[in-house]
Coordinates of C-alpha atoms and ligand atoms in Angstrom, one line a residue:
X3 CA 151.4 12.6 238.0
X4 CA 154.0 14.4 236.4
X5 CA 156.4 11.8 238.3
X6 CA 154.6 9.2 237.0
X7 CA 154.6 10.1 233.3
X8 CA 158.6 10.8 233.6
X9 CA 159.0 7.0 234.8
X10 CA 156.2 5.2 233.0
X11 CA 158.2 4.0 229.9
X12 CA 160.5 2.2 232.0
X13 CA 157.7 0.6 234.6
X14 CA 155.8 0.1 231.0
X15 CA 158.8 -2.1 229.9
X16 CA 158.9 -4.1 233.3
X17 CA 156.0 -5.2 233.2
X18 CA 156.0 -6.0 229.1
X19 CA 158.9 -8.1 229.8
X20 CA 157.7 -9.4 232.8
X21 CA 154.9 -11.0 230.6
X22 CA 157.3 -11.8 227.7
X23 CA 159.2 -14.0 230.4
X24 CA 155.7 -15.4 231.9
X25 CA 154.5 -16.3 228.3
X26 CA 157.5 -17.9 227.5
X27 CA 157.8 -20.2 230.5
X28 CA 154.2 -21.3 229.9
X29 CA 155.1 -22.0 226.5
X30 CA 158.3 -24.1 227.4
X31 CA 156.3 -26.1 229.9
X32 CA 153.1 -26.3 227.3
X33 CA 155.5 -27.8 224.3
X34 CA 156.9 -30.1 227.3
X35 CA 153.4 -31.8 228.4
X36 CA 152.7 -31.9 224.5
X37 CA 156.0 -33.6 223.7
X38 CA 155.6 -35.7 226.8
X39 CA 152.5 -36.8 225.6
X40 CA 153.2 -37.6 221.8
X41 CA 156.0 -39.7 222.8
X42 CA 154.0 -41.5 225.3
X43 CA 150.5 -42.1 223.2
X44 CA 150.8 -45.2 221.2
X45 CA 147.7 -44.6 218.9
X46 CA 149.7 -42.0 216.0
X47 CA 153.2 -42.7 214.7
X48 CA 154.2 -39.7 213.4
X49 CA 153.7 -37.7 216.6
X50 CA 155.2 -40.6 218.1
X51 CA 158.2 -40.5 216.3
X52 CA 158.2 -36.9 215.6
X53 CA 156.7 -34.9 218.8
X54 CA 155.1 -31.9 219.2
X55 CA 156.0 -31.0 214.9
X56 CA 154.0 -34.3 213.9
X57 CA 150.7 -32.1 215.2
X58 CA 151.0 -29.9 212.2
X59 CA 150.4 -32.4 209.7
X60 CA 146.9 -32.3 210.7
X61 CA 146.8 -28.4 210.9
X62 CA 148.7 -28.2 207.1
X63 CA 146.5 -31.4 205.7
X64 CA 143.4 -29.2 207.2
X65 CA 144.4 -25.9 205.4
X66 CA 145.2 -27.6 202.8
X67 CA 141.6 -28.3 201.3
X68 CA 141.4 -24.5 201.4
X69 CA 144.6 -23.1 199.7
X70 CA 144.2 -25.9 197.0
X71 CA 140.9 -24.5 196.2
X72 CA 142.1 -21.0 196.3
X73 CA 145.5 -20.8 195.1
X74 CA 146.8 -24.1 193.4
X75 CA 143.3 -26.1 191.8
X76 CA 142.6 -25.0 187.9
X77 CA 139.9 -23.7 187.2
X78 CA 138.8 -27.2 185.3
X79 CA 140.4 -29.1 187.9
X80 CA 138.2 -29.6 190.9
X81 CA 135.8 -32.4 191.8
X82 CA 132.8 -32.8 192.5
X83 CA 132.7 -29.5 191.1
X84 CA 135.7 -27.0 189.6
X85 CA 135.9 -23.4 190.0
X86 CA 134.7 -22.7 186.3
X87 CA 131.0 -24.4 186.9
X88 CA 130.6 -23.0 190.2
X89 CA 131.4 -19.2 189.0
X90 CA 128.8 -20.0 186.5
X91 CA 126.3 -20.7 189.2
X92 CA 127.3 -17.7 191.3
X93 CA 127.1 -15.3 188.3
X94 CA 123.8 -16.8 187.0
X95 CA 122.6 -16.0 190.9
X96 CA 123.3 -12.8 191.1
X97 CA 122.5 -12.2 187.9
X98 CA 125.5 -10.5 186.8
X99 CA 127.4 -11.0 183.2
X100 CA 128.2 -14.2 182.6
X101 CA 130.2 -14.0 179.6
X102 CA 134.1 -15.3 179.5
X103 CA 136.4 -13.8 177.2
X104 CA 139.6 -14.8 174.6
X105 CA 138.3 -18.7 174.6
X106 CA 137.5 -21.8 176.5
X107 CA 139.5 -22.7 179.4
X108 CA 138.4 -26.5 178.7
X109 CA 139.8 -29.4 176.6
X110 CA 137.0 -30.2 174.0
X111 CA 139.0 -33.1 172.4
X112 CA 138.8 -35.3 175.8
X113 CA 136.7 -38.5 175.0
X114 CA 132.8 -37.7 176.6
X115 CA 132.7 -34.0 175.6
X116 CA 129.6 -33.0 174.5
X117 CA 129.3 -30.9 171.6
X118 CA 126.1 -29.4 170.6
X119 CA 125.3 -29.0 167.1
X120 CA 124.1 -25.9 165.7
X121 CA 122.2 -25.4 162.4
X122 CA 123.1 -23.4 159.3
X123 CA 120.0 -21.2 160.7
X124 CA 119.3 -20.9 164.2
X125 CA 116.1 -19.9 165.3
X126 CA 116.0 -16.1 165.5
X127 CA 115.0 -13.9 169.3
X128 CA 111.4 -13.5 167.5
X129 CA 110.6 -16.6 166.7
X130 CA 111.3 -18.8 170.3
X131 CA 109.0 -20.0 172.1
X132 CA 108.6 -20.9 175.9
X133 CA 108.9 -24.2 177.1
X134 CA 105.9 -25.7 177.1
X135 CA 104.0 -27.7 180.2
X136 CA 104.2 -31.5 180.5
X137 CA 101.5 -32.9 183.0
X138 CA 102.2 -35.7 185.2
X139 CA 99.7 -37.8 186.6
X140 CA 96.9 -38.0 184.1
X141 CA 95.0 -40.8 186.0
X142 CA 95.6 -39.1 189.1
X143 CA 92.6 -36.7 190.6
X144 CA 94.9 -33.8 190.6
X145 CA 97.8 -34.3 187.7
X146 CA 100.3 -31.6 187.9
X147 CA 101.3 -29.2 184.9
X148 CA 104.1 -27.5 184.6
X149 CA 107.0 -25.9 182.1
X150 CA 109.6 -25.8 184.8
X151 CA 112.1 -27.6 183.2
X152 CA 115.2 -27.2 186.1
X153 CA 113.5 -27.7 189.9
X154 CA 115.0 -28.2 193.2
X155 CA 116.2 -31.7 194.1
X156 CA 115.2 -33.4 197.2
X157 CA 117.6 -32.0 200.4
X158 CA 115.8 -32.7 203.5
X159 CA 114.9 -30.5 206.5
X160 CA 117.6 -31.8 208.5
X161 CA 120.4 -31.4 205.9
X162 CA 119.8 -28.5 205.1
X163 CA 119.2 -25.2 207.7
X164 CA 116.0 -23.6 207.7
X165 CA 117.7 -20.5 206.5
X166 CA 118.5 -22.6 203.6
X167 CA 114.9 -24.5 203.4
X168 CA 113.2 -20.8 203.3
X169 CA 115.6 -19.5 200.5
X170 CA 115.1 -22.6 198.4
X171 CA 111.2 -22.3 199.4
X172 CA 111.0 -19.2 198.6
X173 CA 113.3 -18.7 195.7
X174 CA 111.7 -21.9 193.9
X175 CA 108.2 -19.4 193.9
X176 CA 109.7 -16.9 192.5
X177 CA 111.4 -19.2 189.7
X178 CA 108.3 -21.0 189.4
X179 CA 110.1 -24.2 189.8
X180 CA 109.2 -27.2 192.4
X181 CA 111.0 -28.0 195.4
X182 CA 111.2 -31.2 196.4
X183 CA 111.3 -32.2 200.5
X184 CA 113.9 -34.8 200.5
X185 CA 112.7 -37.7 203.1
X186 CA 113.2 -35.3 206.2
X187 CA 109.4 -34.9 206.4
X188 CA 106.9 -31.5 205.5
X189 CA 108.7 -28.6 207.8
X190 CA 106.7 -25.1 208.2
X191 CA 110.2 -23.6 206.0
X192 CA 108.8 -25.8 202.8
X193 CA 105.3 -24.3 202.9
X194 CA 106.2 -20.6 203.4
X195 CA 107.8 -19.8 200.7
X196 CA 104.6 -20.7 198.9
X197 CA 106.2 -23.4 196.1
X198 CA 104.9 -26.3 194.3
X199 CA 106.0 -29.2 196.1
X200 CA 107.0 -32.7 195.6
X201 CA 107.0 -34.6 199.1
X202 CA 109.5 -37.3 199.5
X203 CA 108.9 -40.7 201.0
X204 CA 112.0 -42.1 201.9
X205 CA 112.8 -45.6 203.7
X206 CA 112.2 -43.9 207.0
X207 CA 109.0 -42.6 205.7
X208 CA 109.7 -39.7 208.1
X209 CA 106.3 -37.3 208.5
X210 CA 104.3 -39.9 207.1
X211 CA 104.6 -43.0 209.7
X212 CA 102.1 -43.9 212.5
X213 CA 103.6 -45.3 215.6
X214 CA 104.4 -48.8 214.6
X215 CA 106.3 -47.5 212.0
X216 CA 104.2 -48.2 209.2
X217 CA 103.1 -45.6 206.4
X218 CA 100.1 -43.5 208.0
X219 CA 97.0 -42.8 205.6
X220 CA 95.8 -39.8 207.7
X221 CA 99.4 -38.6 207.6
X222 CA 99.9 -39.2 203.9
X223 CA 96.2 -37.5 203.6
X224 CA 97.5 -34.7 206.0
X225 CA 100.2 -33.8 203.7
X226 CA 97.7 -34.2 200.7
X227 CA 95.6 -31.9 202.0
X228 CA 98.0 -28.7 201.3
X229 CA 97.3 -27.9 197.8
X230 CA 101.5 -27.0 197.3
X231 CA 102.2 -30.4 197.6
X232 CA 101.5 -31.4 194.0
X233 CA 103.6 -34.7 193.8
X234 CA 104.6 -37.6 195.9
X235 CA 107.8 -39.3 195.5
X236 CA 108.9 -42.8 196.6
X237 CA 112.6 -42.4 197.4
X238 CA 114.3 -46.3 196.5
X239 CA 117.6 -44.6 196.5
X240 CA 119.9 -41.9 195.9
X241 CA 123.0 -41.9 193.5
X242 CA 125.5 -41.3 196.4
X243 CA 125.0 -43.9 198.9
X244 CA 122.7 -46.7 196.3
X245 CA 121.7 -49.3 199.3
X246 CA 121.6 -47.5 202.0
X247 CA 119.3 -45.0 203.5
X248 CA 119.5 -41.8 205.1
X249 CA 121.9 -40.2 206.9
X250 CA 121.7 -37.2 209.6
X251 CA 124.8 -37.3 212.1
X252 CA 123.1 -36.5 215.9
X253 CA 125.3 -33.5 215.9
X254 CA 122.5 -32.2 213.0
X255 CA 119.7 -33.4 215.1
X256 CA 118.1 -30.7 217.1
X257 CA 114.7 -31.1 218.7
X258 CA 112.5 -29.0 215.8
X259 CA 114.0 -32.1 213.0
X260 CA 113.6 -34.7 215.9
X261 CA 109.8 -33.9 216.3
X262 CA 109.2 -33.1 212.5
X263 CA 110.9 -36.9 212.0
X264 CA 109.4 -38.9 214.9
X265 CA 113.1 -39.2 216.4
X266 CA 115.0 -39.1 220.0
X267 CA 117.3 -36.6 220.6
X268 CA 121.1 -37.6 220.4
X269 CA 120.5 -40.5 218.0
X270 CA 121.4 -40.0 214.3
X271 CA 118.8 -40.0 212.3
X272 CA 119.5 -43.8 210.0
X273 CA 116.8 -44.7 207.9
X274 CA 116.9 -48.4 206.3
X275 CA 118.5 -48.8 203.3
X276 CA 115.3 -50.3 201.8
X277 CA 111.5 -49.4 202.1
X278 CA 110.8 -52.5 204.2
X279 CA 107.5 -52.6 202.4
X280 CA 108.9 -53.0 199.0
X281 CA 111.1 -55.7 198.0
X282 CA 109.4 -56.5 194.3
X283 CA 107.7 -54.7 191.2
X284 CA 104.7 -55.8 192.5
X285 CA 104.9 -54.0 195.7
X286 CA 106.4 -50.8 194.3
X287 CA 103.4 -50.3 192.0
X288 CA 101.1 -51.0 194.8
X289 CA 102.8 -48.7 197.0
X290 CA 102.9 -46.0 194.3
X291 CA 99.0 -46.9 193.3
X292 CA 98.3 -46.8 196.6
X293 CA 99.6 -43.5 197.8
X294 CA 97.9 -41.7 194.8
X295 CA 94.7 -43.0 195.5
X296 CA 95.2 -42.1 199.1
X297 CA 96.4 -38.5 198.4
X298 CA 95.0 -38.1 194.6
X299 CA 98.4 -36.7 193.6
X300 CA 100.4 -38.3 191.0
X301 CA 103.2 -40.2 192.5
X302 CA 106.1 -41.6 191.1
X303 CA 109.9 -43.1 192.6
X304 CA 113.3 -42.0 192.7
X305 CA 116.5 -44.2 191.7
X306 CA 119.9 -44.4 191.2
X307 CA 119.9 -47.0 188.0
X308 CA 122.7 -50.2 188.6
X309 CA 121.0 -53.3 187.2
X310 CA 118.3 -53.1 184.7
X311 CA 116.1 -56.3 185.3
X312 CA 113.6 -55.1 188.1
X313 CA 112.6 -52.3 185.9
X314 CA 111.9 -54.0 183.1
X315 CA 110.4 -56.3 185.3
X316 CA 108.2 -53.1 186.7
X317 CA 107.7 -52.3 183.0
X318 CA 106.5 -55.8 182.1
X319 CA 104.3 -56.0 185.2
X320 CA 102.6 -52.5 183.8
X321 CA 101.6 -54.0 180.7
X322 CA 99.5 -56.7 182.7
X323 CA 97.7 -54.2 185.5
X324 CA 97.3 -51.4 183.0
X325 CA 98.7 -48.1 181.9
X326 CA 97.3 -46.2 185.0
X327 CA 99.4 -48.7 187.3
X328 CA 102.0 -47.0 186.4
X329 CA 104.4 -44.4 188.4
X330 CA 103.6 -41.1 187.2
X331 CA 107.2 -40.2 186.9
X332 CA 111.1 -41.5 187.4
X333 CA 113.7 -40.1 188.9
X334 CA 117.0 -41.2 188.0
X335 CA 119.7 -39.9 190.4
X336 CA 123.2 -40.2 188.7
X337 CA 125.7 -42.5 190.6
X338 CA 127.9 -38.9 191.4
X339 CA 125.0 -37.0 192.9
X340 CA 125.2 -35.0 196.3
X341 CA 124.4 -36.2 199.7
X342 CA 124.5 -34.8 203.2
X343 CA 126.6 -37.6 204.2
X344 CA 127.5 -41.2 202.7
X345 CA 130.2 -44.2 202.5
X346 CA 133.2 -43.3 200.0
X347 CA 132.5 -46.6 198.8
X348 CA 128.9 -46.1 197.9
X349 CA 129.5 -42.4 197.0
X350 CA 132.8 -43.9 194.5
X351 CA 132.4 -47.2 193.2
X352 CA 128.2 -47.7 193.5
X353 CA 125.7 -47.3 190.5
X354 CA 125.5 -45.8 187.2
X355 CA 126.0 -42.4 185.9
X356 CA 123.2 -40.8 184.5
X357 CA 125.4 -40.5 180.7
X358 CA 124.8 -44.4 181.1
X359 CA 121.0 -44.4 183.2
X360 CA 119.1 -42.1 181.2
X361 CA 118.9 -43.3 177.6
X362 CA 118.8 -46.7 178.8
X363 CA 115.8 -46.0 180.6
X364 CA 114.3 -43.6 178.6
X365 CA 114.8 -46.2 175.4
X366 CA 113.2 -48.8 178.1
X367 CA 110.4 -47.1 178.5
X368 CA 109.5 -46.3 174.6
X369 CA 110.2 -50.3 174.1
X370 CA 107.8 -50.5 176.6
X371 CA 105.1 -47.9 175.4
X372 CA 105.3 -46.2 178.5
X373 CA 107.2 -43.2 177.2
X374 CA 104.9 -40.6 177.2
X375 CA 103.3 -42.2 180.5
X376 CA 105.8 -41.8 182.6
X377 CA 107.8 -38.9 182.7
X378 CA 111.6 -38.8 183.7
X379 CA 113.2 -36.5 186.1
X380 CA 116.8 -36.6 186.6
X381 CA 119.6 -35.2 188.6
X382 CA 122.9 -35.7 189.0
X383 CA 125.8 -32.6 188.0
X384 CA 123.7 -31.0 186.0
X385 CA 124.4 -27.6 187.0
X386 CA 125.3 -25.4 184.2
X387 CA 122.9 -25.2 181.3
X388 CA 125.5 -27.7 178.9
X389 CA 124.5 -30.3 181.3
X390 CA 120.8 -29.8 181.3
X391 CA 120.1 -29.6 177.9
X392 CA 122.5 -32.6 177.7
X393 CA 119.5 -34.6 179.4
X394 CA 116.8 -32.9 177.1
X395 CA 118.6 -34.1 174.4
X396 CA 118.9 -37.4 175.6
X397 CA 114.7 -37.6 176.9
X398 CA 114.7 -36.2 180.4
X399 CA 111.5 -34.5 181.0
X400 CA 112.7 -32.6 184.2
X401 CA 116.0 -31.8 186.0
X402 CA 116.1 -31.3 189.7
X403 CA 119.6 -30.3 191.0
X404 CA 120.6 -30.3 195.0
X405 CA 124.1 -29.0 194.7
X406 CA 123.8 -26.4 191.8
X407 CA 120.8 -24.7 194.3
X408 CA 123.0 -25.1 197.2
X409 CA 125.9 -22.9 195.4
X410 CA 123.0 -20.8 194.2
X411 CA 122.2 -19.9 197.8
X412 CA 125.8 -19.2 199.1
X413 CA 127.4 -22.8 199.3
X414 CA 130.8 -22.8 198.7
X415 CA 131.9 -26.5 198.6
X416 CA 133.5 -27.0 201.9
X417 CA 132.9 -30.5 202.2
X418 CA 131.5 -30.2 205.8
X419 CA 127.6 -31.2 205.4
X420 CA 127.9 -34.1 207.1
X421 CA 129.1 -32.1 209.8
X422 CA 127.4 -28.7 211.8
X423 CA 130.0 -26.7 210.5
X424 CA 129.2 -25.0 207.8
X425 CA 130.8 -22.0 207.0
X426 CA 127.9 -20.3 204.8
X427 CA 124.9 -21.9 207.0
X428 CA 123.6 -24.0 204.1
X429 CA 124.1 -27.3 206.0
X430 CA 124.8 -26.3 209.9
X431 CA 122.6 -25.6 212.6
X432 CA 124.5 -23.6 214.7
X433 CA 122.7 -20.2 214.7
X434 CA 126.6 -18.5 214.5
X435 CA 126.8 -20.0 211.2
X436 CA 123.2 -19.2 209.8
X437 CA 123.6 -15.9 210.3
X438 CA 125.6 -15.7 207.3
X439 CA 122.8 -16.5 205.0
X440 CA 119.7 -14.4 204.9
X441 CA 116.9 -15.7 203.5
X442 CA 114.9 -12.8 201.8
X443 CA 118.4 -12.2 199.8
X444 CA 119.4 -15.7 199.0
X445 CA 115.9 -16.7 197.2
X446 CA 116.1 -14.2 195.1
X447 CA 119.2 -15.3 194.0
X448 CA 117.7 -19.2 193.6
X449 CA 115.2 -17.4 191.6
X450 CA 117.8 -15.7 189.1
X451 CA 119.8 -18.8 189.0
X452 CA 116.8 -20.7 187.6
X453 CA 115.9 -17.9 184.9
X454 CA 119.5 -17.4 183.9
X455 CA 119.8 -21.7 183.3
X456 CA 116.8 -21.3 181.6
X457 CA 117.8 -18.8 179.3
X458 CA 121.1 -20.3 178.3
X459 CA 119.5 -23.6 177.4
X460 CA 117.3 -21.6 175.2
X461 CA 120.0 -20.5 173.9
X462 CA 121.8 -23.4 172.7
X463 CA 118.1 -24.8 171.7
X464 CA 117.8 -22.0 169.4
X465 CA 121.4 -22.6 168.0
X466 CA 120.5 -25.7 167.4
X467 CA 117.7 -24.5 165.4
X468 CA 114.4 -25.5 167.9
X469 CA 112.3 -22.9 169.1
X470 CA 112.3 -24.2 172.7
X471 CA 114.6 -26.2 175.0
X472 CA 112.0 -29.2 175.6
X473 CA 112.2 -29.8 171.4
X474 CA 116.0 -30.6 172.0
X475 CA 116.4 -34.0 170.8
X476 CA 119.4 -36.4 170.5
X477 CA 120.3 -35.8 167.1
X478 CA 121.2 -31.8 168.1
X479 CA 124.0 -33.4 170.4
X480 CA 127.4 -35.6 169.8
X481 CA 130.0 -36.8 172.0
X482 CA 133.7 -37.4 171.5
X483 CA 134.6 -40.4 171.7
X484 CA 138.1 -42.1 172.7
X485 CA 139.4 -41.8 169.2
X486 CA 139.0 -37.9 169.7
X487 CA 135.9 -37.7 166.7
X488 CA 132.9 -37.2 167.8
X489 CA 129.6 -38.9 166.8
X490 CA 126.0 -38.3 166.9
X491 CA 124.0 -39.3 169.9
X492 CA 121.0 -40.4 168.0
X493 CA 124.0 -43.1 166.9
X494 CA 125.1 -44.0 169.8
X495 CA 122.1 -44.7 171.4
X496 CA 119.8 -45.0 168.2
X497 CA 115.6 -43.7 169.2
X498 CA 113.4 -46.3 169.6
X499 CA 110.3 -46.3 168.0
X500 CA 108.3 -49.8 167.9
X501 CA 105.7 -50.0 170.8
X502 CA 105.3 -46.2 172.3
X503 CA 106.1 -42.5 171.4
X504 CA 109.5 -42.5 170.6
X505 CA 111.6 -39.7 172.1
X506 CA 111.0 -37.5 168.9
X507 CA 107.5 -38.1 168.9
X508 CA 106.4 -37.6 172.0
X509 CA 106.7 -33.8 171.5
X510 CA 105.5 -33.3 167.9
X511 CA 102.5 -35.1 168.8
X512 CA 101.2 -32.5 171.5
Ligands
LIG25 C1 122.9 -31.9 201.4 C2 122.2 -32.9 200.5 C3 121.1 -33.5 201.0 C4 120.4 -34.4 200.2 N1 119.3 -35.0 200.7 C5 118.6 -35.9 200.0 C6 117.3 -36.4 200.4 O1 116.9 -36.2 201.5 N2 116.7 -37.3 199.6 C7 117.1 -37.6 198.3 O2 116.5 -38.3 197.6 N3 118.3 -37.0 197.9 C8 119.0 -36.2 198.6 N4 120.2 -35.6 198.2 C9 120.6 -36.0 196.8 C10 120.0 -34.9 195.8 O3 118.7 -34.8 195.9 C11 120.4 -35.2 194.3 O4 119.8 -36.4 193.9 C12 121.9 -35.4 194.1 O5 122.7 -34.5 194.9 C13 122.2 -35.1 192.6 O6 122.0 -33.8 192.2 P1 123.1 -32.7 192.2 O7 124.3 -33.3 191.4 O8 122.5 -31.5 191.4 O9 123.5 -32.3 193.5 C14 120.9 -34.7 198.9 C15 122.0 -34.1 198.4 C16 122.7 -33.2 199.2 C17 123.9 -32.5 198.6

């Protein structure tokens, strides 16, 4: 022993070296195949021409997306979202300060900035009010009342984990807010958390199709029959991919989301870029008519805006059936909304952003007299309170965000959800992954991102002078323009008043 311990150091560094001089051999012949084969392949030319060192392009362009966001982006800088909106969220989530100090890190002269207008007298603490409820669906047999102004846009089961589906589910019960399906179908994770929720029909009609395809009645009935589901929602599109349906990549696909959707294992789940059944007004109201007289839940459609015509062709087709032909609500999806996965091209270059959508539509609608029938939901970006009251200004009833919930719940914007890879679980499921993101902890930071929103926006109402965010109108708003002045947004996109309840009215009235 004692021997042993004399010589060990030495008999240590044989056998160190030893495996220095192994390593190193395999390492010589390993950077020999590699070379070998970059100069050989024909399919890359920068490994061709520069082998073995060409591979680390793709390592460097990979690690890239990750030190940019880290060490070298501004905190204005970032798209779809910078670092300064999502701290927001994450603050507002866990419900810690969310103050900033010295002054605003963003350029308030740049043309599209929104500035909101307060009043010599804002209201004071004692005098706000809550927001009050808006019902939906008055000719339905069960309209829906709520004063949830911010709710949970549609992310299926599918795209989303069901560690995510159960935070959101549950988180949007303790907000009070809805949550709305997305067109994966009704998964147990929706219904636990004990929500309100809206269930999406998209152009698959997943959960809701018999076997030929078509949509089910006893399935639609099914669905009806769980008192959460309040709403039904026709999904014509989504802003990031207008024109063309679904998308879940097989990798996403596992057997539970097979069987919820009707699918085969292995296949990506591709619904068709159009409800085969709908291809005019006409059929869109009787779709919409008929599903609320199947389920006797209001129902109305989601939409990315691009060309005008077939709604006021929808609107025009109302005035002839009747007011209770009409969809109970829009949804306008803004042209840069989310999406699991989509085309650049669609995502980049394909519909209208909601700054252009909603007061066309909204000012449609009062032409129309249909303002105060239809209610309007929208989404798109609007994930920090500026935004939202943005769209109550402008007429928006509701706003359901995807991506503000999804940072809400942990989601850190690594561009993967089109992929099983998820670093924080929200869009992967591979178990590994999930376990980052416990349920009981992340809905109760959903819940306190939804309170937080909702007291900021009561905050800049009462700036503005109105008791309550809902009595924000477009007057209490102005935009800069190129010029670097800003006008009022009442004059940019004057209220309309002839046939129905103008935007101003259709509050005072109540
Ligand atoms: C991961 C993910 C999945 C989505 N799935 C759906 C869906 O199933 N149905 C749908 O209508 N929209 C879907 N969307 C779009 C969102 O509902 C929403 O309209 C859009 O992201 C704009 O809102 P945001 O800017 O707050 O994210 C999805 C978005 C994301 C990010």
């Amino acid at each position: 022993m004692r021997e042993f311990l004399e010589t060990w150091p030495l008999e240590f560094l044989g056998i160190l070296s030893l495996l220095v001089f192994v390593a190193f051999i395999v390492g010589v012949i390993g950077i020999a195949v590699l070379y070998i084969v970059d100069v050989t392949q024909t399919a890359h030319a920068v490994r061709r021409n520069f082998p073995v060192i060409g591979r680390f392009r793709y390592f460097f362009e990979h690690l890239g997306e990750f030190f940019r966001q880290y060490f070298f982006a501004m905190d204005r800088e970032e798209l779809p979202f910078n670092r300064a909106e999502r701290a927001w969220v994450y603050r507002a989530a866990k419900n810690v300060d969310r103050t900033i100090a010295f002054g605003s890190t963003r350029d308030l002269s740049k043309n599209g900035t929104i500035y909101f207008v307060n009043c010599g007298y804002p209201t004071l603490g004692e005098d706000a009010m809550p927001n009050h409820a808006v019902t939906i669906g008055p000719y339905s047999e069960h309209p829906y009342t709520t004063d949830s102004v911010i709710n949970i846009s549609g992310m299926s089961y599918g795209a989303l984990s069901k560690p995510a589906v159960q935070a959101l589910s549950k988180g949007a019960a303790l907000a009070g807010c809805w949550m709305n399906t997305g067109e994966g179908g009704l998964a147990p994770y929706h219904l636990e958390g004990g929500a309100d929720l809206v269930f999406q029909i998209g152009t698959a009609k997943f959960g809701v199709k018999d076997e030929n395809g078509q949509l089910s009645e006893e399935k639609l009935k099914e669905i009806a029959a769980h008192s959460q589901v309040k709403m039904f929602e026709v999904k014509l599109s989504q802003g990031a991919k207008p024109g063309k349906g679904g998308i879940v990549p097989a990798a996403k696909v596992t057997p539970e989301i097979a069987r919820i959707r009707g699918l085969k294992m292995g296949e990506d789940a591709i619904s068709p870029n159009r409800h085969p059944d709908i291809a005019n007004a006409d059929d869109l109201l009787n779709m919409v008519n008929h599903i609320r007289q199947t389920t006797g839940k209001p129902v109305g459609f989601k939409t990315v805006v691009g060309t005008y015509d077939w709604l006021e062709e929808m609107c025009e087709n109302i005035r002839h059936r009747g007011i209770e032909s009409a969809p109970d609500f829009i949804t306008i999806d803004s042209a840069d909304g989310g999406t699991g996965a989509a085309p650049m091209s669609l995502m980049d270059n394909m519909g209208l952003p909601l700054r252009e959508s909603l007061p066309a539509v909204v000012d449609m609608l009062c032409r129309y007299g249909l303002r105060d029938r239809i209610k309007i939901v929208c989404s798109g970006k609007l994930i920090t309170p500026i935004g939202v009251a943005w769209a109550l200004c402008m007429g928006a009833d509701f706003v359901t965000s995807a991506r503000g919930f999804m940072f809400s719940i942990g989601c850190i914007q690594a561009l993967q959800c089109n992929k099983n890879t998820c670093p924080t679980g929200v869009t992967t499921h591979n178990p590994k992954l999930q376990r980052g993101l416990v349920p009981s902890d992340k809905a109760v930071r959903a819940a306190s991102y939804v309170q937080n929103m909702n007291h900021e926006i009561g905050v800049i109402a009462h700036a503005c002078g109105v008791p309550e965010a809902r009595l924000l109108r477009r007057k209490h708003a102005r935009m800069v323009l190129e010029n670097g002045t800003s006008v009022p947004l009442d004059e940019l996109y004057p209220e309309i008043r002839n046939e129905g309840v103008s935007t101003i009215q259709k509050i005072d009235h109540l």
